[in-house]
Tab-separated table of C-alpha atoms in Angstrom:
chain	number	residue	atom	x	y	z
A	1	UNK	CA	-0.249	-0.123	-0.098
A	2	UNK	CA	1.373	3.522	-0.927
A	3	UNK	CA	1.942	5.432	1.983
A	4	UNK	CA	0.292	8.987	1.805
A	5	UNK	CA	3.403	11.496	1.153
A	6	UNK	CA	4.309	8.446	-1.771
A	7	UNK	CA	0.954	9.611	-3.107
A	8	UNK	CA	1.073	13.311	-2.849
A	9	UNK	CA	5.310	13.261	-4.326
A	10	UNK	CA	3.151	11.407	-7.084
A	11	UNK	CA	0.487	13.845	-8.093
A	12	UNK	CA	3.145	16.410	-7.981
A	13	UNK	CA	5.495	14.990	-10.074
A	14	UNK	CA	2.752	14.199	-12.485
A	15	UNK	CA	0.652	18.072	-12.416
A	16	UNK	CA	-2.859	16.572	-11.429
A	17	UNK	CA	-4.854	18.684	-10.597
A	18	UNK	CA	-8.288	18.367	-9.198
A	19	UNK	CA	-10.877	19.005	-11.907
A	20	UNK	CA	-13.511	22.222	-10.931
A	21	UNK	CA	-15.572	23.926	-11.936
A	22	UNK	CA	-14.361	27.441	-10.448
A	23	UNK	CA	-17.842	27.964	-8.531
A	24	UNK	CA	-18.932	27.345	-5.030
A	25	UNK	CA	-21.603	25.414	-3.430
A	26	UNK	CA	-23.336	28.173	-1.687
A	27	UNK	CA	-26.593	28.586	0.428
A	28	UNK	CA	-29.636	27.290	-0.486
A	29	UNK	CA	-31.416	30.111	0.323
A	30	UNK	CA	-28.937	32.248	-1.816
A	31	UNK	CA	-30.766	29.862	-5.183
A	32	UNK	CA	-32.929	31.624	-7.985
A	33	UNK	CA	-36.755	30.223	-6.991
A	34	UNK	CA	-37.909	30.740	-10.728
A	35	UNK	CA	-37.868	27.710	-12.366
A	36	UNK	CA	-34.325	27.594	-12.858
A	37	UNK	CA	-32.281	24.567	-13.354
A	38	UNK	CA	-28.922	24.273	-11.321
A	39	UNK	CA	-27.322	22.007	-9.368
A	40	UNK	CA	-28.836	20.813	-6.039
A	41	UNK	CA	-26.327	19.131	-2.944
A	42	UNK	CA	-29.177	16.876	-0.587
A	43	UNK	CA	-26.924	14.287	1.638
A	44	UNK	CA	-30.692	13.007	2.065
A	45	UNK	CA	-31.485	12.669	-1.248
A	46	UNK	CA	-32.811	8.465	-1.051
A	47	UNK	CA	-32.064	7.084	-5.032
A	48	UNK	CA	-28.384	5.457	-5.972
A	49	UNK	CA	-26.395	6.546	-4.047
A	50	UNK	CA	-26.680	10.308	-6.074
A	51	UNK	CA	-26.412	13.433	-3.377
A	52	UNK	CA	-25.358	15.780	-6.199
A	53	UNK	CA	-28.616	16.199	-8.788
A	54	UNK	CA	-30.555	19.162	-11.560
A	55	UNK	CA	-33.850	20.358	-9.760
A	56	UNK	CA	-35.105	23.762	-9.529
A	57	UNK	CA	-37.828	25.505	-7.298
A	58	UNK	CA	-41.371	24.963	-8.101
A	59	UNK	CA	-42.743	28.153	-7.097
A	60	UNK	CA	-46.333	27.490	-7.395
A	61	UNK	CA	-46.007	24.906	-5.045
A	62	UNK	CA	-43.315	26.128	-2.807
A	63	UNK	CA	-41.252	23.350	-2.523
A	64	UNK	CA	-37.976	21.869	-5.073
A	65	UNK	CA	-37.737	19.374	-7.340
A	66	UNK	CA	-35.699	17.159	-9.112
A	67	UNK	CA	-35.267	17.077	-12.902
A	68	UNK	CA	-37.340	13.863	-12.229
A	69	UNK	CA	-40.577	15.442	-10.085
A	70	UNK	CA	-39.650	14.362	-6.048
A	71	UNK	CA	-39.854	16.612	-3.202
A	72	UNK	CA	-36.363	16.909	-2.224
A	73	UNK	CA	-34.375	19.264	0.627
A	74	UNK	CA	-30.831	20.474	-1.160
A	75	UNK	CA	-28.972	22.685	1.182
A	76	UNK	CA	-27.010	23.959	-1.461
A	77	UNK	CA	-26.887	24.625	-4.582
A	78	UNK	CA	-24.066	25.581	-8.288
A	79	UNK	CA	-25.406	27.165	-11.094
A	80	UNK	CA	-25.177	24.420	-13.960
A	81	UNK	CA	-22.634	24.311	-16.003
A	82	UNK	CA	-21.880	25.882	-19.444
A	83	UNK	CA	-22.997	23.497	-22.309
A	84	UNK	CA	-20.110	22.163	-24.636
A	85	UNK	CA	-19.509	24.240	-27.907
A	86	UNK	CA	-21.521	23.199	-31.414
A	87	UNK	CA	-18.802	22.195	-33.491
A	88	UNK	CA	-16.393	19.165	-34.260
A	89	UNK	CA	-13.293	20.195	-32.739
A	90	UNK	CA	-15.118	21.439	-29.345
A	91	UNK	CA	-16.792	17.185	-28.979
A	92	UNK	CA	-14.685	14.933	-26.861
A	93	UNK	CA	-13.242	11.594	-28.817
A	94	UNK	CA	-15.404	8.658	-29.372
A	95	UNK	CA	-14.943	6.096	-26.784
A	96	UNK	CA	-12.182	3.465	-28.023
């Protein structure tokens, strides 16, 4: 088993950096409440052990809903990432 300092050394040698969108999780009280789709964090979300998922605030029912329409109780949110650019060179490579 590799020691923690060995793993850290390998990470620094390889130049690996964790992926980041540059966006921070915000308290749910600051989220838009106008049906805007956002990323939600709900530690009690019961499906497939997911805690991060797409959802929105339904202003008519005054409840947070998952994209599937289930009532959820998120604690934090983030804006959705920008979609990929349309065009040939921006597309991800096919799986091999």
